[in-house]
């Protein structure tokens, strides 16, 4: 079975959802969907390489990649920022006061979507070279 293709298809769909959430002003959900998309994209690459891994932090999933599959340091920095949205975008008690919707802005959501787009492109590039 080529399950990595399923992971990548879902990553693309999650990124589409992030775009719809961004356009609808649901910036916290756009950030969460972007994080989920990047996570699934990296999982696609790991599955394609025969790895079995668990976890949700893109930063740590990337650490499991072979050296030739790792993204640039700049892209990895973007993934570190993206990982901060995994919990804070959803739970009010992740903030000292207020709800996630009080903390997320359009520019934050745009940055998250752009980072995820770059990660998906990186994964697609690595898979095409296999």
PDB file of C-alpha atoms in Angstrom:
ATOM      1  CA  UNK A   1       0.000   0.000   0.000  1.00  0.00           C
ATOM      2  CA  UNK A   2       1.142   3.520  -0.743  1.00  0.00           C
ATOM      3  CA  UNK A   3      -0.283   5.205   2.358  1.00  0.00           C
ATOM      4  CA  UNK A   4       2.098   8.128   2.027  1.00  0.00           C
ATOM      5  CA  UNK A   5      -0.067   9.362  -0.859  1.00  0.00           C
ATOM      6  CA  UNK A   6      -3.083   9.401   1.475  1.00  0.00           C
ATOM      7  CA  UNK A   7      -1.128  11.400   4.040  1.00  0.00           C
ATOM      8  CA  UNK A   8      -0.084  13.924   1.392  1.00  0.00           C
ATOM      9  CA  UNK A   9      -3.599  14.219  -0.036  1.00  0.00           C
ATOM     10  CA  UNK A  10      -4.931  14.936   3.434  1.00  0.00           C
ATOM     11  CA  UNK A  11      -2.144  17.463   4.049  1.00  0.00           C
ATOM     12  CA  UNK A  12      -3.216  19.353   0.930  1.00  0.00           C
ATOM     13  CA  UNK A  13      -6.873  19.219   2.001  1.00  0.00           C
ATOM     14  CA  UNK A  14      -5.995  20.537   5.476  1.00  0.00           C
ATOM     15  CA  UNK A  15      -4.092  23.410   3.855  1.00  0.00           C
ATOM     16  CA  UNK A  16      -7.181  24.197   1.752  1.00  0.00           C
ATOM     17  CA  UNK A  17      -9.182  24.266   4.987  1.00  0.00           C
ATOM     18  CA  UNK A  18      -6.633  26.637   6.530  1.00  0.00           C
ATOM     19  CA  UNK A  19      -7.140  28.971   3.578  1.00  0.00           C
ATOM     20  CA  UNK A  20     -10.919  28.909   3.974  1.00  0.00           C
ATOM     21  CA  UNK A  21     -10.621  29.550   7.718  1.00  0.00           C
ATOM     22  CA  UNK A  22      -8.233  32.432   7.050  1.00  0.00           C
ATOM     23  CA  UNK A  23     -10.618  34.013   4.552  1.00  0.00           C
ATOM     24  CA  UNK A  24     -13.480  33.549   7.002  1.00  0.00           C
ATOM     25  CA  UNK A  25     -11.585  35.334   9.773  1.00  0.00           C
ATOM     26  CA  UNK A  26     -11.153  32.198  11.868  1.00  0.00           C
ATOM     27  CA  UNK A  27      -7.447  32.813  12.313  1.00  0.00           C
ATOM     28  CA  UNK A  28      -6.926  30.425  15.204  1.00  0.00           C
ATOM     29  CA  UNK A  29      -8.446  27.582  13.192  1.00  0.00           C
ATOM     30  CA  UNK A  30      -6.410  28.561  10.142  1.00  0.00           C
ATOM     31  CA  UNK A  31      -3.256  28.192  12.244  1.00  0.00           C
ATOM     32  CA  UNK A  32      -4.331  24.843  13.650  1.00  0.00           C
ATOM     33  CA  UNK A  33      -5.243  23.496  10.202  1.00  0.00           C
ATOM     34  CA  UNK A  34      -1.901  24.724   8.848  1.00  0.00           C
ATOM     35  CA  UNK A  35      -0.054  22.923  11.638  1.00  0.00           C
ATOM     36  CA  UNK A  36      -2.026  19.751  10.953  1.00  0.00           C
ATOM     37  CA  UNK A  37      -1.261  20.028   7.261  1.00  0.00           C
ATOM     38  CA  UNK A  38       2.489  20.367   7.811  1.00  0.00           C
ATOM     39  CA  UNK A  39       2.428  17.461  10.264  1.00  0.00           C
ATOM     40  CA  UNK A  40       0.697  15.228   7.712  1.00  0.00           C
ATOM     41  CA  UNK A  41       3.037  16.308   4.918  1.00  0.00           C
ATOM     42  CA  UNK A  42       6.089  15.282   6.947  1.00  0.00           C
ATOM     43  CA  UNK A  43       4.333  12.054   7.907  1.00  0.00           C
ATOM     44  CA  UNK A  44       3.822  11.386   4.181  1.00  0.00           C
ATOM     45  CA  UNK A  45       7.546  11.650   3.575  1.00  0.00           C
ATOM     46  CA  UNK A  46       8.358   9.470   6.562  1.00  0.00           C
ATOM     47  CA  UNK A  47       5.862   6.815   5.442  1.00  0.00           C
ATOM     48  CA  UNK A  48       7.255   6.921   1.914  1.00  0.00           C
ATOM     49  CA  UNK A  49      10.653   6.147   3.383  1.00  0.00           C
ATOM     50  CA  UNK A  50       9.285   3.213   5.373  1.00  0.00           C
ATOM     51  CA  UNK A  51       9.409   4.858   8.779  1.00  0.00           C
ATOM     52  CA  UNK A  52       6.776   4.358  11.446  1.00  0.00           C
ATOM     53  CA  UNK A  53       6.621   7.310  13.788  1.00  0.00           C
ATOM     54  CA  UNK A  54       4.118   8.899  16.121  1.00  0.00           C
ATOM     55  CA  UNK A  55       3.701  12.422  17.317  1.00  0.00           C
ATOM     56  CA  UNK A  56       2.278  15.784  16.438  1.00  0.00           C
ATOM     57  CA  UNK A  57       5.204  18.183  16.648  1.00  0.00           C
ATOM     58  CA  UNK A  58       6.441  18.855  13.128  1.00  0.00           C
ATOM     59  CA  UNK A  59       9.809  19.888  14.544  1.00  0.00           C
ATOM     60  CA  UNK A  60      10.356  16.463  16.081  1.00  0.00           C
ATOM     61  CA  UNK A  61       8.946  14.595  13.084  1.00  0.00           C
ATOM     62  CA  UNK A  62      11.444  16.430  10.869  1.00  0.00           C
ATOM     63  CA  UNK A  63      14.216  15.231  13.185  1.00  0.00           C
ATOM     64  CA  UNK A  64      13.326  11.667  12.127  1.00  0.00           C
ATOM     65  CA  UNK A  65      13.990  12.420   8.451  1.00  0.00           C
ATOM     66  CA  UNK A  66      17.142  11.257   6.723  1.00  0.00           C
ATOM     67  CA  UNK A  67      19.658  14.072   6.194  1.00  0.00           C
ATOM     68  CA  UNK A  68      18.890  14.307   2.471  1.00  0.00           C
ATOM     69  CA  UNK A  69      15.173  14.787   3.237  1.00  0.00           C
ATOM     70  CA  UNK A  70      15.515  17.479   5.887  1.00  0.00           C
ATOM     71  CA  UNK A  71      14.259  20.969   5.053  1.00  0.00           C
ATOM     72  CA  UNK A  72      16.384  24.096   5.218  1.00  0.00           C
ATOM     73  CA  UNK A  73      17.042  25.655   8.614  1.00  0.00           C
ATOM     74  CA  UNK A  74      14.777  28.550   7.620  1.00  0.00           C
ATOM     75  CA  UNK A  75      11.889  26.194   6.906  1.00  0.00           C
ATOM     76  CA  UNK A  76      12.568  24.294  10.115  1.00  0.00           C
ATOM     77  CA  UNK A  77      12.338  27.581  12.038  1.00  0.00           C
ATOM     78  CA  UNK A  78       8.935  28.146  10.449  1.00  0.00           C
ATOM     79  CA  UNK A  79       7.878  24.692  11.615  1.00  0.00           C
ATOM     80  CA  UNK A  80       8.928  25.538  15.165  1.00  0.00           C
ATOM     81  CA  UNK A  81       6.623  28.539  15.059  1.00  0.00           C
ATOM     82  CA  UNK A  82       3.867  26.437  13.507  1.00  0.00           C
ATOM     83  CA  UNK A  83       4.115  23.878  16.313  1.00  0.00           C
ATOM     84  CA  UNK A  84       3.184  26.572  18.834  1.00  0.00           C
ATOM     85  CA  UNK A  85      -0.316  26.615  17.323  1.00  0.00           C
ATOM     86  CA  UNK A  86      -1.061  22.960  18.084  1.00  0.00           C
ATOM     87  CA  UNK A  87      -2.552  23.707  21.514  1.00  0.00           C
ATOM     88  CA  UNK A  88      -2.736  27.493  21.850  1.00  0.00           C
ATOM     89  CA  UNK A  89      -5.028  27.846  18.839  1.00  0.00           C
ATOM     90  CA  UNK A  90      -7.678  25.647  20.463  1.00  0.00           C
ATOM     91  CA  UNK A  91      -7.687  25.963  24.234  1.00  0.00           C
ATOM     92  CA  UNK A  92      -8.473  29.062  26.305  1.00  0.00           C
ATOM     93  CA  UNK A  93      -6.411  27.768  29.230  1.00  0.00           C
ATOM     94  CA  UNK A  94      -3.299  27.882  27.043  1.00  0.00           C
ATOM     95  CA  UNK A  95      -3.380  31.670  27.514  1.00  0.00           C
ATOM     96  CA  UNK A  96      -3.215  33.754  30.685  1.00  0.00           C
ATOM     97  CA  UNK A  97      -6.637  35.257  29.908  1.00  0.00           C
ATOM     98  CA  UNK A  98      -9.105  35.304  27.061  1.00  0.00           C
ATOM     99  CA  UNK A  99      -9.728  32.758  24.338  1.00  0.00           C
ATOM    100  CA  UNK A 100      -7.549  31.785  21.384  1.00  0.00           C
ATOM    101  CA  UNK A 101      -9.611  34.027  19.099  1.00  0.00           C
ATOM    102  CA  UNK A 102      -8.302  37.007  21.086  1.00  0.00           C
ATOM    103  CA  UNK A 103      -4.682  36.200  20.203  1.00  0.00           C
ATOM    104  CA  UNK A 104      -4.717  35.179  16.550  1.00  0.00           C
ATOM    105  CA  UNK A 105      -4.469  37.654  13.697  1.00  0.00           C
ATOM    106  CA  UNK A 106      -4.655  37.532   9.935  1.00  0.00           C
ATOM    107  CA  UNK A 107      -0.900  38.003   9.609  1.00  0.00           C
ATOM    108  CA  UNK A 108      -0.248  35.076  11.965  1.00  0.00           C
ATOM    109  CA  UNK A 109      -2.583  32.863   9.934  1.00  0.00           C
ATOM    110  CA  UNK A 110      -1.040  33.983   6.649  1.00  0.00           C
ATOM    111  CA  UNK A 111       2.451  33.202   7.966  1.00  0.00           C
ATOM    112  CA  UNK A 112       1.289  29.743   9.079  1.00  0.00           C
ATOM    113  CA  UNK A 113      -0.294  28.975   5.701  1.00  0.00           C
ATOM    114  CA  UNK A 114       2.794  30.166   3.831  1.00  0.00           C
ATOM    115  CA  UNK A 115       5.091  28.017   5.978  1.00  0.00           C
ATOM    116  CA  UNK A 116       2.906  24.984   5.419  1.00  0.00           C
ATOM    117  CA  UNK A 117       2.799  25.604   1.677  1.00  0.00           C
ATOM    118  CA  UNK A 118       6.602  25.619   1.651  1.00  0.00           C
ATOM    119  CA  UNK A 119       6.713  22.364   3.640  1.00  0.00           C
ATOM    120  CA  UNK A 120       4.311  20.627   1.278  1.00  0.00           C
ATOM    121  CA  UNK A 121       6.415  21.806  -1.665  1.00  0.00           C
ATOM    122  CA  UNK A 122       9.525  20.464   0.065  1.00  0.00           C
ATOM    123  CA  UNK A 123       7.890  17.078   0.625  1.00  0.00           C
ATOM    124  CA  UNK A 124       6.623  16.910  -2.946  1.00  0.00           C
ATOM    125  CA  UNK A 125      10.096  17.735  -4.208  1.00  0.00           C
ATOM    126  CA  UNK A 126      11.706  15.037  -2.059  1.00  0.00           C
ATOM    127  CA  UNK A 127       9.122  12.442  -3.147  1.00  0.00           C
ATOM    128  CA  UNK A 128       9.634  13.325  -6.815  1.00  0.00           C
ATOM    129  CA  UNK A 129      13.365  12.689  -6.453  1.00  0.00           C
ATOM    130  CA  UNK A 130      12.868   9.211  -4.986  1.00  0.00           C
TER     131      UNK A 130
END
